[in-house]
Short mmCIF file of C-alpha atoms and ligand atoms in Angstrom, two decimals:
data_model
loop_
_atom_site.label_atom_id
_atom_site.label_comp_id
_atom_site.label_asym_id
_atom_site.label_seq_id
_atom_site.Cartn_x
_atom_site.Cartn_y
_atom_site.Cartn_z
CA MET A 25 -2.05 -20.15 -22.88
CA LYS A 26 0.59 -18.59 -20.68
CA GLN A 27 -0.01 -17.20 -17.23
CA THR A 28 0.54 -13.45 -17.44
CA PHE A 29 -0.49 -12.41 -13.93
CA LYS A 30 0.31 -14.40 -10.83
CA ARG A 31 0.87 -14.00 -7.13
CA PRO A 32 4.43 -12.81 -6.43
CA LYS A 33 6.72 -15.38 -4.81
CA ALA A 34 7.64 -12.93 -2.06
CA LEU A 35 4.04 -13.00 -0.85
CA VAL A 36 3.16 -16.03 1.30
CA ASP A 37 0.09 -17.86 -0.01
CA ILE A 38 -2.31 -17.11 2.84
CA PRO A 39 -5.37 -14.83 2.89
CA PHE A 40 -4.96 -11.21 4.02
CA HIS A 41 -6.88 -10.18 7.15
CA PHE A 42 -7.58 -6.72 5.68
CA CYS A 43 -11.15 -5.44 5.28
CA PRO A 44 -12.77 -5.70 1.81
CA GLY A 45 -11.35 -3.02 -0.50
CA CYS A 46 -8.47 -2.03 1.81
CA HIS A 47 -5.56 -0.71 -0.26
CA HIS A 48 -3.01 -2.27 2.13
CA GLY A 49 -3.50 -5.51 0.17
CA ILE A 50 -2.56 -3.89 -3.15
CA ILE A 51 0.44 -2.11 -1.62
CA HIS A 52 1.69 -5.35 -0.01
CA ARG A 53 1.51 -7.05 -3.41
CA LEU A 54 3.38 -4.21 -5.18
CA VAL A 55 6.20 -4.39 -2.64
CA ALA A 56 6.35 -8.19 -3.04
CA GLU A 57 6.45 -7.84 -6.85
CA CYS A 58 9.37 -5.45 -6.52
CA ILE A 59 11.26 -7.88 -4.26
CA ASP A 60 10.74 -10.57 -6.92
CA PHE A 61 11.67 -8.22 -9.77
CA TYR A 62 15.06 -7.42 -8.28
CA GLY A 63 15.61 -10.97 -6.99
CA LEU A 64 15.92 -9.75 -3.40
CA ARG A 65 13.90 -12.44 -1.62
CA GLU A 66 16.87 -14.01 0.13
CA LYS A 67 18.38 -10.62 0.97
CA THR A 68 15.33 -8.78 2.28
CA ILE A 69 14.71 -7.81 5.88
CA GLY A 70 11.41 -6.01 6.40
CA VAL A 71 10.60 -3.92 9.45
CA ALA A 72 6.93 -4.02 10.43
CA SER A 73 5.17 -1.25 12.30
CA VAL A 74 2.11 -1.15 14.54
CA GLY A 75 -1.20 -0.74 12.75
CA CYS A 76 -3.25 -2.81 10.33
CA SER A 77 -0.01 -3.77 8.55
CA VAL A 78 1.46 -5.31 11.70
CA PHE A 79 1.29 -8.84 10.22
CA LEU A 80 3.93 -8.10 7.59
CA TYR A 81 5.92 -10.99 9.04
CA ASP A 82 3.12 -13.44 8.19
CA TYR A 83 2.65 -12.17 4.65
CA PHE A 84 6.17 -11.71 3.31
CA ASN A 85 8.33 -14.61 2.32
CA ALA A 86 11.33 -12.82 3.87
CA ASP A 87 12.71 -12.03 7.29
CA VAL A 88 10.73 -9.38 9.14
CA VAL A 89 11.45 -7.63 12.44
CA GLU A 90 8.54 -6.15 14.36
CA ALA A 91 9.36 -2.66 15.66
CA PRO A 92 7.73 -0.93 18.63
CA HIS A 93 5.10 1.61 17.58
CA GLY A 94 6.70 4.40 15.52
CA ARG A 95 10.22 3.05 15.79
CA ALA A 96 10.50 1.20 12.47
CA ALA A 97 12.94 3.67 10.92
CA ALA A 98 15.18 3.46 14.00
CA VAL A 99 15.05 -0.35 14.01
CA ALA A 100 15.75 -0.40 10.26
CA THR A 101 18.74 1.87 10.85
CA GLY A 102 20.21 -0.72 13.21
CA VAL A 103 19.44 -3.63 10.90
CA LYS A 104 20.97 -1.93 7.85
CA ARG A 105 24.09 -0.76 9.67
CA ALA A 106 24.66 -4.19 11.17
CA SER A 107 23.98 -5.95 7.90
CA PRO A 108 24.60 -3.53 5.02
CA ASP A 109 24.33 -6.21 2.31
CA ASN A 110 20.68 -6.87 3.10
CA PHE A 111 17.82 -5.00 1.47
CA VAL A 112 16.00 -3.30 4.37
CA PHE A 113 12.57 -1.74 4.14
CA THR A 114 9.99 -0.46 6.61
CA TYR A 115 6.22 -0.51 6.05
CA GLN A 116 4.41 2.03 8.24
CA GLY A 117 1.00 3.60 8.59
CA ASP A 118 0.39 7.31 9.12
CA GLY A 119 -0.43 6.90 12.80
CA ASP A 120 2.83 5.02 13.18
CA LEU A 121 5.13 7.14 11.02
CA ALA A 122 3.58 10.61 11.25
CA ALA A 123 2.39 10.64 14.88
CA ILE A 124 4.29 8.54 17.42
CA GLY A 125 7.20 7.97 15.01
CA THR A 126 7.75 11.49 13.66
CA ALA A 127 11.11 11.91 15.35
CA GLU A 128 12.43 8.56 14.13
CA ILE A 129 11.53 9.10 10.49
CA ILE A 130 12.86 12.66 10.35
CA HIS A 131 16.20 11.71 11.84
CA ALA A 132 16.58 8.52 9.78
CA ALA A 133 15.95 10.57 6.62
CA ASN A 134 18.22 13.37 7.78
CA ARG A 135 21.02 10.92 8.50
CA GLY A 136 20.56 9.50 5.01
CA GLU A 137 20.14 5.94 6.23
CA ARG A 138 20.30 3.54 3.28
CA ILE A 139 16.83 2.13 3.89
CA THR A 140 13.55 2.16 1.94
CA VAL A 141 10.44 3.42 3.70
CA ILE A 142 6.93 2.51 2.53
CA PHE A 143 4.52 4.97 4.15
CA VAL A 144 0.80 4.15 3.93
CA ASN A 145 -1.30 7.25 4.49
CA ASN A 146 -4.98 6.45 5.01
CA THR A 147 -5.72 9.59 7.08
CA VAL A 148 -6.68 7.63 10.22
CA PHE A 149 -5.50 5.29 12.94
CA GLY A 150 -7.07 2.31 11.19
CA MET A 151 -6.30 -0.57 13.53
CA THR A 152 -7.55 1.12 16.69
CA GLY A 153 -10.92 2.09 15.25
CA GLY A 154 -10.51 5.28 13.25
CA GLN A 155 -9.16 8.03 15.51
CA MET A 156 -7.76 11.26 14.06
CA ALA A 157 -4.18 11.03 12.79
CA PRO A 158 -1.91 13.97 11.96
CA THR A 159 -2.81 13.25 8.32
CA THR A 160 -6.60 13.46 8.85
CA MET A 161 -8.13 15.89 6.35
CA SER A 162 -9.77 19.18 7.27
CA GLY A 163 -13.39 18.52 8.23
CA GLN A 164 -12.94 14.74 8.27
CA GLU A 165 -15.09 12.97 10.83
CA THR A 166 -13.28 10.44 12.99
CA THR A 167 -14.08 8.92 16.39
CA THR A 168 -12.01 11.66 18.07
CA THR A 169 -13.23 14.45 15.77
CA PRO A 170 -16.95 13.64 15.61
CA PHE A 171 -17.69 17.10 14.20
CA GLY A 172 -14.85 16.97 11.71
CA ARG A 173 -11.19 17.94 12.06
CA ASP A 174 -10.98 21.60 13.00
CA LEU A 175 -7.75 23.19 11.79
CA GLU A 176 -7.93 25.84 14.54
CA THR A 177 -7.66 23.31 17.34
CA ASN A 178 -6.14 20.27 15.59
CA GLY A 179 -3.67 21.85 13.20
CA PHE A 180 -3.13 20.91 9.57
CA PRO A 181 -2.93 17.51 7.87
CA ILE A 182 0.79 16.82 7.79
CA LYS A 183 2.57 16.42 4.45
CA MET A 184 5.35 13.99 5.25
CA SER A 185 6.74 13.71 1.72
CA GLU A 186 7.14 17.47 1.39
CA LEU A 187 8.72 17.64 4.84
CA LEU A 188 11.29 14.91 4.14
CA THR A 189 12.10 16.37 0.72
CA GLU A 190 13.58 19.41 2.46
CA LEU A 191 16.09 17.33 4.40
CA PRO A 192 19.53 17.14 2.79
CA GLY A 193 19.85 13.49 3.88
CA SER A 194 16.96 12.14 1.79
CA THR A 195 17.74 10.86 -1.72
CA PHE A 196 14.38 9.81 -3.18
CA VAL A 197 10.94 10.99 -2.07
CA ALA A 198 7.70 10.34 -3.93
CA ARG A 199 3.97 10.07 -3.40
CA ALA A 200 1.79 7.49 -5.17
CA ALA A 201 -1.75 6.14 -5.12
CA VAL A 202 -3.37 2.86 -6.14
CA ASN A 203 -6.93 4.14 -6.55
CA ASN A 204 -7.08 3.33 -10.27
CA PRO A 205 -5.01 1.29 -12.75
CA LYS A 206 -3.26 4.39 -14.12
CA ASN A 207 -2.02 5.58 -10.73
CA LEU A 208 -1.15 2.00 -9.78
CA MET A 209 1.13 1.65 -12.83
CA LYS A 210 2.89 4.90 -11.90
CA ALA A 211 3.20 3.66 -8.32
CA LYS A 212 5.04 0.55 -9.55
CA LYS A 213 7.64 2.71 -11.29
CA LEU A 214 8.20 4.89 -8.24
CA LEU A 215 8.57 1.84 -6.04
CA LYS A 216 11.16 0.34 -8.39
CA ARG A 217 13.16 3.54 -8.27
CA ALA A 218 12.92 3.56 -4.46
CA PHE A 219 14.32 0.01 -4.39
CA GLU A 220 17.17 0.96 -6.74
CA VAL A 221 18.15 3.91 -4.58
CA GLN A 222 18.99 1.41 -1.86
CA THR A 223 20.48 -1.35 -4.02
CA ASN A 224 22.70 1.22 -5.81
CA GLY A 225 23.82 2.51 -2.43
CA GLU A 226 22.51 5.99 -3.26
CA GLY A 227 20.80 6.61 0.08
CA PHE A 228 17.43 7.02 1.81
CA SER A 229 14.27 6.37 -0.22
CA PHE A 230 10.67 7.08 0.74
CA VAL A 231 7.39 6.33 -1.02
CA GLU A 232 4.14 7.61 0.44
CA PHE A 233 1.05 5.71 -0.71
CA LEU A 234 -2.37 7.31 -0.42
CA SER A 235 -4.55 4.47 0.75
CA ALA A 236 -8.25 3.87 1.36
CA CYS A 237 -9.64 2.66 4.69
CA PRO A 238 -13.29 1.96 3.77
CA THR A 239 -14.10 0.66 7.25
CA ASN A 240 -13.09 3.70 9.26
CA TRP A 241 -14.14 6.14 6.57
CA LYS A 242 -17.55 4.46 6.78
CA MET A 243 -17.66 4.12 3.02
CA THR A 244 -18.02 1.35 0.49
CA PRO A 245 -14.74 0.32 -1.18
CA LYS A 246 -15.86 2.20 -4.30
CA GLN A 247 -16.66 5.41 -2.40
CA ALA A 248 -13.40 5.15 -0.47
CA THR A 249 -11.40 4.72 -3.66
CA GLU A 250 -13.15 7.78 -5.13
CA ARG A 251 -12.36 9.78 -2.01
CA VAL A 252 -8.65 9.21 -2.61
CA GLN A 253 -9.05 10.90 -6.00
CA GLU A 254 -11.42 13.69 -5.03
CA GLU A 255 -10.24 14.68 -1.55
CA MET A 256 -6.77 13.35 -0.94
CA ILE A 257 -4.88 13.87 -4.21
CA PRO A 258 -5.70 17.62 -4.44
CA TYR A 259 -4.14 18.12 -0.97
CA PHE A 260 -1.48 15.39 -1.17
CA PRO A 261 -0.25 15.73 -4.77
CA LEU A 262 1.28 12.67 -6.47
CA GLY A 263 4.68 12.49 -8.09
CA VAL A 264 8.40 12.50 -7.46
CA PHE A 265 9.54 15.26 -5.11
CA LYS A 266 13.21 14.41 -5.15
CA GLY A 267 15.67 12.09 -6.87
CA GLY A 268 13.87 10.99 -10.03
CA GLN A 269 15.05 8.39 -12.52
CA GLU A 270 18.79 7.68 -12.53
CA MET B 3 -7.85 -15.47 -26.47
CA ALA B 4 -7.59 -14.73 -22.79
CA MET B 5 -8.83 -16.22 -19.56
CA ILE B 6 -9.02 -15.10 -15.97
CA LYS B 7 -9.37 -17.33 -12.93
CA PHE B 8 -10.80 -16.44 -9.55
CA ARG B 9 -9.62 -17.90 -6.30
CA ARG B 10 -13.18 -17.62 -5.07
CA GLU B 11 -12.59 -18.50 -1.43
CA ARG B 12 -10.26 -15.48 -1.19
CA CYS B 13 -12.74 -13.00 -2.73
CA LYS B 14 -14.21 -10.36 -0.43
CA GLY B 15 -16.71 -8.95 -2.89
CA CYS B 16 -15.18 -5.48 -2.72
CA GLY B 17 -15.85 -4.73 -6.39
CA MET B 18 -12.45 -3.13 -7.10
CA CYS B 19 -12.06 -5.46 -10.10
CA VAL B 20 -15.52 -4.49 -11.36
CA SER B 21 -14.53 -0.80 -11.49
CA ALA B 22 -11.17 -1.65 -13.08
CA CYS B 23 -12.36 -3.67 -16.09
CA PRO B 24 -12.37 -1.41 -19.16
CA LYS B 25 -14.83 -3.78 -20.85
CA ASN B 26 -17.23 -3.96 -17.93
CA LEU B 27 -17.15 -7.74 -17.83
CA LEU B 28 -17.18 -8.33 -14.09
CA VAL B 29 -19.94 -8.41 -11.51
CA VAL B 30 -20.16 -9.21 -7.83
CA GLY B 31 -22.95 -11.77 -7.62
CA SER B 32 -25.19 -12.81 -4.76
CA LYS B 33 -23.54 -16.19 -4.15
CA ILE B 34 -21.35 -16.18 -1.05
CA ASN B 35 -18.19 -18.10 -0.21
CA ARG B 36 -17.29 -19.83 3.05
CA ALA B 37 -16.06 -16.55 4.54
CA GLY B 38 -19.51 -15.09 3.88
CA TYR B 39 -18.50 -12.67 1.13
CA PRO B 40 -20.33 -12.31 -2.19
CA MET B 41 -17.99 -13.29 -5.02
CA ALA B 42 -16.92 -11.58 -8.23
CA ARG B 43 -17.40 -13.46 -11.49
CA ILE B 44 -17.14 -13.08 -15.25
CA ASP B 45 -19.95 -14.23 -17.55
CA ASP B 46 -18.51 -13.37 -20.95
CA MET B 47 -14.98 -14.77 -20.93
CA LYS B 48 -14.78 -14.50 -24.73
CA SER B 49 -14.70 -10.69 -24.51
CA CYS B 50 -11.83 -10.65 -22.02
CA THR B 51 -8.65 -9.18 -23.50
CA GLY B 52 -6.38 -10.36 -20.69
CA CYS B 53 -5.34 -6.80 -19.88
CA ALA B 54 -5.05 -7.83 -16.18
CA LEU B 55 -6.28 -4.51 -14.82
CA CYS B 56 -8.82 -6.39 -12.68
CA ALA B 57 -6.04 -8.51 -11.21
CA GLU B 58 -3.81 -5.47 -10.61
CA MET B 59 -6.58 -3.72 -8.66
CA CYS B 60 -7.67 -6.72 -6.58
CA PRO B 61 -6.48 -6.15 -2.99
CA ASP B 62 -6.66 -9.87 -2.21
CA VAL B 63 -4.82 -11.36 -5.19
CA VAL B 64 -7.90 -13.37 -6.14
CA ILE B 65 -7.49 -13.07 -9.92
CA THR B 66 -4.87 -14.67 -12.15
CA VAL B 67 -4.67 -14.03 -15.89
CA PHE B 68 -3.81 -16.33 -18.81
CA LYS B 69 -3.26 -15.26 -22.40
C1 LIG C 9 3.05 2.48 22.21
C2 LIG C 9 1.71 2.26 21.61
N1 LIG C 9 0.81 3.27 21.62
C3 LIG C 9 -0.41 3.09 21.04
C4 LIG C 9 -0.74 1.89 20.48
C5 LIG C 9 -2.12 1.71 19.87
N2 LIG C 9 -2.09 1.70 18.42
C6 LIG C 9 -2.12 0.54 17.72
S1 LIG C 9 -2.16 0.77 16.07
C7 LIG C 9 -2.17 2.45 16.26
C8 LIG C 9 -2.24 3.39 15.10
C9 LIG C 9 -2.27 2.74 13.78
O1 LIG C 9 -2.52 3.66 12.78
P1 LIG C 9 -1.67 3.68 11.46
O2 LIG C 9 -0.23 3.67 11.74
O3 LIG C 9 -2.18 4.84 10.66
O4 LIG C 9 -1.99 2.30 10.74
P2 LIG C 9 -3.30 1.81 9.98
O5 LIG C 9 -3.94 0.83 10.91
O6 LIG C 9 -4.16 3.01 9.71
O7 LIG C 9 -2.79 1.19 8.73
C10 LIG C 9 -2.14 2.80 17.62
C11 LIG C 9 -2.17 4.19 18.10
C12 LIG C 9 0.22 0.85 20.50
N3 LIG C 9 -0.03 -0.35 19.95
N4 LIG C 9 1.42 1.07 21.07
S1 LIG C 10 -9.39 -0.88 9.31
FE1 LIG C 10 -8.89 0.29 7.46
S2 LIG C 10 -6.65 0.09 7.19
FE2 LIG C 10 -7.33 -1.49 8.62
S3 LIG C 10 -7.67 -3.32 7.35
FE3 LIG C 10 -9.65 -2.29 7.59
S4 LIG C 10 -9.79 -0.93 5.80
FE4 LIG C 10 -7.62 -1.55 6.00
S1 LIG C 11 -11.29 -7.08 -6.43
FE1 LIG C 11 -10.74 -9.14 -5.75
S2 LIG C 11 -11.64 -9.38 -3.72
FE2 LIG C 11 -12.60 -7.60 -4.68
S3 LIG C 11 -14.46 -8.43 -5.68
FE3 LIG C 11 -12.86 -8.46 -7.23
S4 LIG C 11 -11.93 -10.49 -7.07
FE4 LIG C 11 -13.14 -10.19 -5.20
S1 LIG C 12 -8.37 -9.09 -17.84
FE1 LIG C 12 -9.03 -7.04 -18.50
S2 LIG C 12 -10.73 -7.42 -19.90
FE2 LIG C 12 -10.40 -9.34 -18.78
S3 LIG C 12 -11.84 -9.20 -17.04
FE3 LIG C 12 -9.87 -8.41 -16.33
S4 LIG C 12 -9.98 -6.18 -16.65
FE4 LIG C 12 -11.64 -7.12 -17.86
MG1 LIG C 13 -3.49 4.90 9.11
#
């Protein structure tokens, strides 16, 4: 018998600290598989953000810089410009990228920085206990919107992929989910393309992952995974927005 | 012939693998590991096709697949 599924080499062999059923674990593994697939382990520099994915530097068998909250795209800009032969990616939550870091991501995309951004949208500030994020859905209860997000006072859940698609500087923009095997397989393809956009020197690539946070959604992992399908995907549609297959 | 292996001490009992298996072969039992989580298991290994969907969906890379 041959082993047909194994832990990617780019993922250090230690347990994740994530809650049971958190999609961050799946997304970490997909990124690590991609690093292995393209043989980039010795060339990769990751940029970690602030949020539940802050321990990127413990989990990836690659160099990782920890950026101040929201500044990952700016830090990655510096890393890539100083060391253009390295593969540089950021991994950021929605509180990080779409709240405190909105300016950094928009300008990095608009400048067409040759970096790859992994954006994990779980509609809350996960690490800090489930406060409303700009991505929080209409009516969603969080610790800061105990009666549900009210669009009148809190505005609309922000669609980062659609926003970045409009910028002339972005090359590849896509949204994926890992809530079932079918979407996960599609996500792998999008991620590969996002990697190629950088390794081919084509430009800025961005993949938004819809992700479950069972803990702060106060759901079981199964319910949380179903919520991605039933509530998130209709509002945050999946697919390639810009720069499909070469 | 296929076989899956669980790294049981890493399992968090989330049940993502249970939902993923097209043949409904997996369950989260009542036995707990050292971290205090109930663990997933397979009772009927002979029916496993080695499709690896359980492993793909496991957030904690608990499952490895052999074919
Ligand atoms: C400058 C600064 N402001 C606020 C915080 C508190 N803080 C830590 S994580 C976080 C938000 C994390 O949410 P997100 O980026 O969505 O990541 P998740 O945990 O949901 O994956 C905040 C506001 C901080 N660490 N630094
Ligand atoms: S709080 Fe949410 S995002 Fe953070 S590890 Fe737990 S489930 Fe994942
Ligand atoms: S998906 Fe992984 S962690 Fe969750 S119950 Fe199955 S084996 Fe355990
Ligand atoms: S490999 Fe496929 S058939 Fe076997 S337990 Fe996993 S999901 Fe089920
Ligand atoms: Mg978040």
